[in-house]
mmCIF file of C-alpha atoms and ligand atoms in Angstrom:
data_model
loop_
_atom_site.group_PDB
_atom_site.id
_atom_site.type_symbol
_atom_site.label_atom_id
_atom_site.label_comp_id
_atom_site.label_asym_id
_atom_site.label_seq_id
_atom_site.Cartn_x
_atom_site.Cartn_y
_atom_site.Cartn_z
ATOM 1 C CA UNK A 5 -123.500 44.149 6.698
ATOM 2 C CA UNK A 6 -120.654 46.368 5.482
ATOM 3 C CA UNK A 7 -123.118 48.439 3.458
ATOM 4 C CA UNK A 8 -125.423 48.796 6.487
ATOM 5 C CA UNK A 9 -122.602 49.649 8.893
ATOM 6 C CA UNK A 10 -120.832 51.968 6.456
ATOM 7 C CA UNK A 11 -117.553 50.037 6.640
ATOM 8 C CA UNK A 12 -115.338 48.811 3.807
ATOM 9 C CA UNK A 13 -115.890 45.170 4.674
ATOM 10 C CA UNK A 14 -117.472 42.720 7.117
ATOM 11 C CA UNK A 15 -117.001 39.079 8.027
ATOM 12 C CA UNK A 16 -119.552 36.602 9.337
ATOM 13 C CA UNK A 17 -118.885 33.971 12.002
ATOM 14 C CA UNK A 18 -120.816 30.892 13.115
ATOM 15 C CA UNK A 19 -121.957 32.800 16.213
ATOM 16 C CA UNK A 20 -121.252 35.972 18.180
ATOM 17 C CA UNK A 21 -119.580 33.873 20.845
ATOM 18 C CA UNK A 22 -117.177 32.435 18.267
ATOM 19 C CA UNK A 23 -116.428 35.919 16.924
ATOM 20 C CA UNK A 24 -115.457 37.164 20.388
ATOM 21 C CA UNK A 25 -113.345 34.191 21.377
ATOM 22 C CA UNK A 26 -111.685 34.180 17.962
ATOM 23 C CA UNK A 27 -111.055 37.830 17.211
ATOM 24 C CA UNK A 28 -109.787 39.187 20.544
ATOM 25 C CA UNK A 29 -106.723 36.872 20.517
ATOM 26 C CA UNK A 30 -105.845 38.198 17.043
ATOM 27 C CA UNK A 31 -105.754 41.760 18.407
ATOM 28 C CA UNK A 32 -103.748 41.368 21.577
ATOM 29 C CA UNK A 33 -101.233 38.887 22.978
ATOM 30 C CA UNK A 34 -99.570 37.365 26.020
ATOM 31 C CA UNK A 35 -97.319 40.281 26.879
ATOM 32 C CA UNK A 36 -100.105 42.894 26.502
ATOM 33 C CA UNK A 37 -102.935 44.373 28.555
ATOM 34 C CA UNK A 38 -106.727 44.299 28.380
ATOM 35 C CA UNK A 39 -109.088 46.544 30.348
ATOM 36 C CA UNK A 40 -112.653 45.211 30.348
ATOM 37 C CA UNK A 41 -115.887 46.562 31.794
ATOM 38 C CA UNK A 42 -117.033 44.570 34.835
ATOM 39 C CA UNK A 43 -120.329 43.677 33.133
ATOM 40 C CA UNK A 44 -118.877 42.525 29.799
ATOM 41 C CA UNK A 45 -120.586 39.532 28.210
ATOM 42 C CA UNK A 46 -119.105 36.117 29.079
ATOM 43 C CA UNK A 47 -117.899 35.555 25.497
ATOM 44 C CA UNK A 48 -115.807 38.738 25.671
ATOM 45 C CA UNK A 49 -114.177 37.592 28.892
ATOM 46 C CA UNK A 50 -113.527 34.195 27.296
ATOM 47 C CA UNK A 51 -111.831 35.907 24.331
ATOM 48 C CA UNK A 52 -109.741 38.034 26.702
ATOM 49 C CA UNK A 53 -108.614 34.927 28.599
ATOM 50 C CA UNK A 54 -107.731 33.081 25.393
ATOM 51 C CA UNK A 55 -105.530 35.975 24.275
ATOM 52 C CA UNK A 56 -103.241 35.375 27.266
ATOM 53 C CA UNK A 57 -103.007 39.149 27.893
ATOM 54 C CA UNK A 58 -103.167 40.454 31.454
ATOM 55 C CA UNK A 59 -106.839 41.193 32.112
ATOM 56 C CA UNK A 60 -107.872 44.072 34.373
ATOM 57 C CA UNK A 61 -111.520 44.836 35.108
ATOM 58 C CA UNK A 62 -112.760 48.428 35.440
ATOM 59 C CA UNK A 63 -115.928 49.384 37.326
ATOM 60 C CA UNK A 64 -119.031 49.313 35.162
ATOM 61 C CA UNK A 65 -119.038 52.304 32.769
ATOM 62 C CA UNK A 66 -116.702 54.156 35.175
ATOM 63 C CA UNK A 67 -114.422 56.226 32.936
ATOM 64 C CA UNK A 68 -112.520 57.684 35.912
ATOM 65 C CA UNK A 69 -111.565 54.178 36.999
ATOM 66 C CA UNK A 70 -110.594 53.249 33.436
ATOM 67 C CA UNK A 71 -108.439 56.362 33.176
ATOM 68 C CA UNK A 72 -106.705 55.554 36.476
ATOM 69 C CA UNK A 73 -105.863 52.081 35.176
ATOM 70 C CA UNK A 74 -104.629 53.446 31.839
ATOM 71 C CA UNK A 75 -102.484 56.075 33.548
ATOM 72 C CA UNK A 76 -100.999 53.527 35.998
ATOM 73 C CA UNK A 77 -99.641 51.162 33.307
ATOM 74 C CA UNK A 78 -95.984 50.593 33.949
ATOM 75 C CA UNK A 79 -94.394 49.832 31.613
ATOM 76 C CA UNK A 80 -96.873 51.054 29.004
ATOM 77 C CA UNK A 81 -97.830 48.046 26.860
ATOM 78 C CA UNK A 82 -100.143 47.512 23.892
ATOM 79 C CA UNK A 83 -103.631 47.833 25.392
ATOM 80 C CA UNK A 84 -107.127 46.827 24.306
ATOM 81 C CA UNK A 85 -110.260 48.235 25.972
ATOM 82 C CA UNK A 86 -113.179 45.789 25.760
ATOM 83 C CA UNK A 87 -116.837 46.670 26.316
ATOM 84 C CA UNK A 88 -120.404 45.858 25.340
ATOM 85 C CA UNK A 89 -122.093 48.742 23.480
ATOM 86 C CA UNK A 90 -125.493 48.115 25.058
ATOM 87 C CA UNK A 91 -125.219 45.923 28.150
ATOM 88 C CA UNK A 92 -127.153 42.693 27.884
ATOM 89 C CA UNK A 93 -128.416 42.332 31.444
ATOM 90 C CA UNK A 94 -128.887 45.991 32.466
ATOM 91 C CA UNK A 95 -129.894 47.636 29.194
ATOM 92 C CA UNK A 96 -127.620 50.632 29.773
ATOM 93 C CA UNK A 97 -125.291 52.121 27.169
ATOM 94 C CA UNK A 98 -121.478 52.300 27.380
ATOM 95 C CA UNK A 99 -120.176 55.901 27.331
ATOM 96 C CA UNK A 100 -118.406 55.281 24.018
ATOM 97 C CA UNK A 101 -117.619 58.941 23.280
ATOM 98 C CA UNK A 102 -115.663 59.332 26.546
ATOM 99 C CA UNK A 103 -114.173 55.862 26.235
ATOM 100 C CA UNK A 104 -112.945 56.597 22.696
ATOM 101 C CA UNK A 105 -111.367 59.884 23.819
ATOM 102 C CA UNK A 106 -109.550 58.095 26.661
ATOM 103 C CA UNK A 107 -108.367 55.346 24.320
ATOM 104 C CA UNK A 108 -106.938 57.927 21.946
ATOM 105 C CA UNK A 109 -105.260 59.894 24.740
ATOM 106 C CA UNK A 110 -103.590 56.767 26.147
ATOM 107 C CA UNK A 111 -102.862 55.019 22.837
ATOM 108 C CA UNK A 112 -105.203 52.056 23.419
ATOM 109 C CA UNK A 113 -107.419 50.192 20.945
ATOM 110 C CA UNK A 114 -111.127 49.601 21.541
ATOM 111 C CA UNK A 115 -113.204 46.461 20.925
ATOM 112 C CA UNK A 116 -116.976 47.005 21.141
ATOM 113 C CA UNK A 117 -119.504 44.157 21.180
ATOM 114 C CA UNK A 118 -122.674 45.666 19.742
ATOM 115 C CA UNK A 119 -124.824 42.530 19.929
ATOM 116 C CA UNK A 120 -127.701 44.412 21.539
ATOM 117 C CA UNK A 121 -127.322 47.864 19.974
ATOM 118 C CA UNK A 122 -127.425 46.847 16.302
ATOM 119 C CA UNK A 123 -130.862 47.448 14.787
ATOM 120 C CA UNK A 124 -132.009 49.241 17.943
ATOM 121 C CA UNK A 125 -129.865 52.307 18.645
ATOM 122 C CA UNK A 126 -128.815 55.215 16.432
ATOM 123 C CA UNK A 127 -130.963 57.290 14.117
ATOM 124 C CA UNK A 128 -130.693 54.671 11.357
ATOM 125 C CA UNK A 129 -130.375 51.635 13.632
ATOM 126 C CA UNK A 130 -126.676 51.099 12.975
ATOM 127 C CA UNK A 131 -126.154 50.670 16.679
ATOM 128 C CA UNK A 132 -124.375 52.040 19.721
ATOM 129 C CA UNK A 133 -121.469 53.504 17.732
ATOM 130 C CA UNK A 134 -123.929 55.563 15.688
ATOM 131 C CA UNK A 135 -125.856 56.522 18.845
ATOM 132 C CA UNK A 136 -122.657 57.759 20.532
ATOM 133 C CA UNK A 137 -121.251 59.444 17.380
ATOM 134 C CA UNK A 138 -118.032 57.381 17.306
ATOM 135 C CA UNK A 139 -118.365 55.425 14.055
ATOM 136 C CA UNK A 140 -115.516 57.299 12.402
ATOM 137 C CA UNK A 141 -113.247 56.927 15.472
ATOM 138 C CA UNK A 142 -113.520 53.151 15.921
ATOM 139 C CA UNK A 143 -112.026 51.206 13.007
ATOM 140 C CA UNK A 144 -113.898 47.953 13.749
ATOM 141 C CA UNK A 145 -116.556 46.469 15.978
ATOM 142 C CA UNK A 146 -118.358 43.211 16.544
ATOM 143 C CA UNK A 147 -121.977 42.116 16.800
ATOM 144 C CA UNK A 148 -124.301 39.155 16.489
ATOM 145 C CA UNK A 149 -127.030 38.226 14.031
ATOM 146 C CA UNK A 150 -129.053 36.623 16.818
ATOM 147 C CA UNK A 151 -130.735 39.640 18.463
ATOM 148 C CA UNK A 152 -132.577 42.330 16.443
ATOM 149 C CA UNK A 153 -131.471 40.623 13.234
ATOM 150 C CA UNK A 154 -133.328 37.481 14.305
ATOM 151 C CA UNK A 155 -131.041 34.893 12.723
ATOM 152 C CA UNK A 156 -127.897 33.176 13.953
ATOM 153 C CA UNK A 157 -124.232 34.103 13.511
ATOM 154 C CA UNK A 158 -121.746 36.795 14.495
ATOM 155 C CA UNK A 159 -119.969 39.509 12.521
ATOM 156 C CA UNK A 160 -117.035 41.876 12.511
ATOM 157 C CA UNK A 161 -117.331 45.125 10.554
ATOM 158 C CA UNK A 162 -114.229 47.137 9.666
ATOM 159 C CA UNK A 163 -111.695 48.091 7.033
ATOM 160 C CA UNK A 164 -110.831 45.801 4.128
ATOM 161 C CA UNK A 165 -107.326 45.215 5.461
ATOM 162 C CA UNK A 166 -108.624 44.367 8.954
ATOM 163 C CA UNK A 167 -111.127 41.857 7.582
ATOM 164 C CA UNK A 168 -108.406 40.330 5.335
ATOM 165 C CA UNK A 169 -106.227 40.026 8.435
ATOM 166 C CA UNK A 170 -109.020 38.107 10.238
ATOM 167 C CA UNK A 171 -109.653 35.840 7.241
ATOM 168 C CA UNK A 172 -105.985 34.843 7.377
ATOM 169 C CA UNK A 173 -105.402 34.649 11.130
ATOM 170 C CA UNK A 174 -108.634 34.113 13.086
ATOM 171 C CA UNK A 175 -108.898 30.452 14.026
ATOM 172 C CA UNK A 176 -112.615 30.692 14.937
ATOM 173 C CA UNK A 177 -113.239 31.860 11.366
ATOM 174 C CA UNK A 178 -110.871 29.478 9.580
ATOM 175 C CA UNK A 179 -111.447 26.184 11.361
ATOM 176 C CA UNK A 180 -115.215 25.969 11.633
ATOM 177 C CA UNK A 181 -118.137 25.801 9.225
ATOM 178 C CA UNK A 182 -119.635 29.040 7.968
ATOM 179 C CA UNK A 183 -123.274 30.060 8.524
ATOM 180 C CA UNK A 184 -125.752 27.898 6.604
ATOM 181 C CA UNK A 185 -127.226 29.681 3.560
ATOM 182 C CA UNK A 186 -130.713 29.907 5.122
ATOM 183 C CA UNK A 187 -129.373 31.764 8.189
ATOM 184 C CA UNK A 188 -127.252 34.064 6.019
ATOM 185 C CA UNK A 189 -130.249 34.807 3.785
ATOM 186 C CA UNK A 190 -132.470 35.483 6.815
ATOM 187 C CA UNK A 191 -129.879 37.908 8.202
ATOM 188 C CA UNK A 192 -129.544 39.647 4.838
ATOM 189 C CA UNK A 193 -133.339 40.035 4.631
ATOM 190 C CA UNK A 194 -133.435 41.410 8.179
ATOM 191 C CA UNK A 195 -130.748 43.994 7.346
ATOM 192 C CA UNK A 196 -132.861 45.131 4.392
ATOM 193 C CA UNK A 197 -135.938 45.423 6.648
ATOM 194 C CA UNK A 198 -134.000 47.397 9.284
ATOM 195 C CA UNK A 199 -132.928 49.874 6.603
ATOM 196 C CA UNK A 200 -136.195 50.101 4.686
ATOM 197 C CA UNK A 201 -138.758 49.966 7.503
ATOM 198 C CA UNK A 202 -137.696 52.463 10.184
ATOM 199 C CA UNK A 203 -141.291 52.547 11.485
ATOM 200 C CA UNK A 204 -140.539 49.253 13.242
ATOM 201 C CA UNK A 205 -137.810 50.914 15.292
ATOM 202 C CA UNK A 206 -140.121 53.802 16.151
ATOM 203 C CA UNK A 207 -142.762 51.305 17.317
ATOM 204 C CA UNK A 208 -140.151 49.465 19.388
ATOM 205 C CA UNK A 209 -139.234 52.637 21.271
ATOM 206 C CA UNK A 210 -142.901 53.573 21.725
ATOM 207 C CA UNK A 211 -143.524 50.114 23.194
ATOM 208 C CA UNK A 212 -140.487 50.405 25.408
ATOM 209 C CA UNK A 213 -141.507 53.832 26.688
ATOM 210 C CA UNK A 214 -145.085 52.697 27.306
ATOM 211 C CA UNK A 215 -143.890 49.757 29.407
ATOM 212 C CA UNK A 216 -141.322 51.823 31.339
ATOM 213 C CA UNK A 217 -143.946 54.434 32.196
ATOM 214 C CA UNK A 218 -146.465 51.845 33.383
ATOM 215 C CA UNK A 219 -143.948 49.843 35.431
ATOM 216 C CA UNK A 220 -142.352 52.919 36.988
ATOM 217 C CA UNK A 221 -145.721 54.244 38.063
ATOM 218 C CA UNK A 222 -146.420 50.879 39.711
ATOM 219 C CA UNK A 223 -143.221 51.341 41.715
ATOM 220 C CA UNK A 224 -140.892 48.830 40.025
ATOM 221 C CA UNK A 225 -137.160 49.586 39.984
ATOM 222 C CA UNK A 226 -135.897 49.254 36.408
ATOM 223 C CA UNK A 227 -132.214 49.862 37.053
ATOM 224 C CA UNK A 228 -130.199 52.091 34.721
ATOM 225 C CA UNK A 229 -131.767 50.806 31.478
ATOM 226 C CA UNK A 230 -131.881 53.168 28.501
ATOM 227 C CA UNK A 231 -133.115 50.551 26.045
ATOM 228 C CA UNK A 232 -135.764 47.879 25.365
ATOM 229 C CA UNK A 233 -133.892 45.541 27.768
ATOM 230 C CA UNK A 234 -135.647 46.180 31.082
ATOM 231 C CA UNK A 235 -134.338 44.480 34.226
ATOM 232 C CA UNK A 236 -136.583 44.339 37.288
ATOM 233 C CA UNK A 237 -134.028 43.821 40.026
ATOM 234 C CA UNK A 238 -135.346 41.871 43.009
ATOM 235 C CA UNK A 239 -132.145 40.795 44.835
ATOM 236 C CA UNK A 240 -132.102 37.158 45.941
ATOM 237 C CA UNK A 241 -132.193 34.391 43.289
ATOM 238 C CA UNK A 242 -135.194 32.668 44.959
ATOM 239 C CA UNK A 243 -137.262 35.854 44.652
ATOM 240 C CA UNK A 244 -136.430 36.187 40.961
ATOM 241 C CA UNK A 245 -137.384 32.543 40.344
ATOM 242 C CA UNK A 246 -140.664 32.956 42.250
ATOM 243 C CA UNK A 247 -141.486 36.097 40.304
ATOM 244 C CA UNK A 248 -140.754 34.363 36.984
ATOM 245 C CA UNK A 249 -142.877 31.354 37.982
ATOM 246 C CA UNK A 250 -145.776 33.559 39.100
ATOM 247 C CA UNK A 251 -145.615 35.531 35.862
ATOM 248 C CA UNK A 252 -145.680 32.314 33.863
ATOM 249 C CA UNK A 253 -148.920 31.282 35.581
ATOM 250 C CA UNK A 254 -150.340 34.596 34.282
ATOM 251 C CA UNK A 255 -149.134 33.742 30.768
ATOM 252 C CA UNK A 256 -146.038 35.988 30.741
ATOM 253 C CA UNK A 257 -142.669 34.443 29.927
ATOM 254 C CA UNK A 258 -139.986 36.596 31.561
ATOM 255 C CA UNK A 259 -136.992 34.547 32.652
ATOM 256 C CA UNK A 260 -135.166 34.970 35.958
ATOM 257 C CA UNK A 261 -131.499 35.945 35.609
ATOM 258 C CA UNK A 262 -129.245 34.962 38.511
ATOM 259 C CA UNK A 263 -125.535 34.823 39.436
ATOM 260 C CA UNK A 264 -123.099 34.092 37.877
ATOM 261 C CA UNK A 265 -124.772 35.790 34.885
ATOM 262 C CA UNK A 266 -125.312 38.909 37.048
ATOM 263 C CA UNK A 267 -123.490 40.033 40.226
ATOM 264 C CA UNK A 268 -124.616 38.611 43.605
ATOM 265 C CA UNK A 269 -127.755 40.210 45.134
ATOM 266 C CA UNK A 270 -128.897 41.581 41.773
ATOM 267 C CA UNK A 271 -131.039 38.690 40.540
ATOM 268 C CA UNK A 272 -133.714 39.970 38.252
ATOM 269 C CA UNK A 273 -136.468 39.448 35.763
ATOM 270 C CA UNK A 274 -135.323 40.629 32.366
ATOM 271 C CA UNK A 275 -138.073 41.941 30.133
ATOM 272 C CA UNK A 276 -137.294 42.367 26.453
ATOM 273 C CA UNK A 277 -139.757 44.496 24.505
ATOM 274 C CA UNK A 278 -140.100 44.042 20.753
ATOM 275 C CA UNK A 279 -141.653 46.082 17.962
ATOM 276 C CA UNK A 280 -144.245 43.367 17.465
ATOM 277 C CA UNK A 281 -145.732 43.472 20.961
ATOM 278 C CA UNK A 282 -149.216 44.963 20.766
ATOM 279 C CA UNK A 283 -150.574 47.545 23.211
ATOM 280 C CA UNK A 284 -152.946 44.858 24.552
ATOM 281 C CA UNK A 285 -150.066 42.458 25.175
ATOM 282 C CA UNK A 286 -148.068 45.125 26.989
ATOM 283 C CA UNK A 287 -151.099 45.984 29.147
ATOM 284 C CA UNK A 288 -151.416 42.287 29.964
ATOM 285 C CA UNK A 289 -147.752 42.188 31.019
ATOM 286 C CA UNK A 290 -148.228 45.226 33.243
ATOM 287 C CA UNK A 291 -151.328 43.719 34.840
ATOM 288 C CA UNK A 292 -149.501 40.408 35.431
ATOM 289 C CA UNK A 293 -146.529 42.216 36.940
ATOM 290 C CA UNK A 294 -148.816 44.268 39.175
ATOM 291 C CA UNK A 295 -150.477 41.127 40.541
ATOM 292 C CA UNK A 296 -147.214 39.179 40.855
ATOM 293 C CA UNK A 297 -145.379 42.168 42.351
ATOM 294 C CA UNK A 298 -148.062 42.634 44.993
ATOM 295 C CA UNK A 299 -148.227 38.911 45.781
ATOM 296 C CA UNK A 300 -144.458 38.848 46.353
ATOM 297 C CA UNK A 301 -144.467 42.250 48.134
ATOM 298 C CA UNK A 302 -142.164 43.863 45.566
ATOM 299 C CA UNK A 303 -144.455 46.839 45.136
HETATM 300 C C1 LIG B 1352 -123.365 40.995 24.438
HETATM 301 C C2 LIG B 1352 -123.369 39.663 23.761
HETATM 302 N N1 LIG B 1352 -122.309 39.302 23.020
HETATM 303 C C3 LIG B 1352 -122.254 38.115 22.395
HETATM 304 C C4 LIG B 1352 -123.277 37.215 22.515
HETATM 305 C C5 LIG B 1352 -123.138 35.898 21.841
HETATM 306 O O1 LIG B 1352 -123.779 35.947 20.631
HETATM 307 P P1 LIG B 1352 -124.326 34.605 19.942
HETATM 308 O O2 LIG B 1352 -125.587 34.224 20.634
HETATM 309 O O3 LIG B 1352 -124.522 35.000 18.508
HETATM 310 O O4 LIG B 1352 -123.249 33.571 20.110
HETATM 311 C C6 LIG B 1352 -124.408 37.537 23.293
HETATM 312 C C7 LIG B 1352 -125.573 36.641 23.493
HETATM 313 O O5 LIG B 1352 -125.973 35.789 22.860
HETATM 314 C C8 LIG B 1352 -124.454 38.787 23.925
HETATM 315 O O6 LIG B 1352 -125.500 39.129 24.687
#
């Protein structure tokens, strides 16, 4: 992982969830401050709560709001800014270049969860930090082995001294069993494939663009997504469930996502395109969505 990410070292955890709940409390404490994006993953919020720091939420990807909160700190305390790189339920990308500049200006540290960006974003697939050009500005970041990497486990990538610090202080690393060898080997193989077979990533983006084009021309609202995570926002939870059930009868598995996972009135179907979907399969999905969307009067 360190070789792939271009960091001095990396550390694996039993899961991404464990990494977040374990590492954040090693970075920030009871008398400190955390600013977190409103749409941060649940495991990040859990880690923030466990740290005991005062948690303030800024509006989703709103750097003006974040700056207001940073400027208003009184007294100024050690501060950690917490964000997903690529947001799991909306598929949009955190403005990491602006966020990093703000953090530097106001003396805050940044913790990025790149669960969904790793293997997907950036010219070599290293993730959202590569995509946003901030790899050299952020000394560490977190991710999971359970998305593009297709295994199970979490990781932190960073400097040797940072990783040594975690090995000696992070309870979610110390007091639980490490990844089983088969999962670690699967993740290692996947990292090799990501680096050696860039054509897969190209195919993924072609698939994603094909689906976006077809769904947009049918009149579906895909939200702010800039990635292969494509939410079709339908509003009420019952509508999302009905859409998911109708799609399943057409042979398409696209789960409904409802509050509290997403904010009220934004229930959705979340499509996730992969490199292995064929053109025929994507056409089938579009046809199923057209029929289901018309039946439920969404388009
Ligand atoms: C953004 C994000 N962070 C962390 C996790 C947790 O990772 P894991 O499944 O490896 O525990 C997930 C989802 O699984 C996620 O979407």
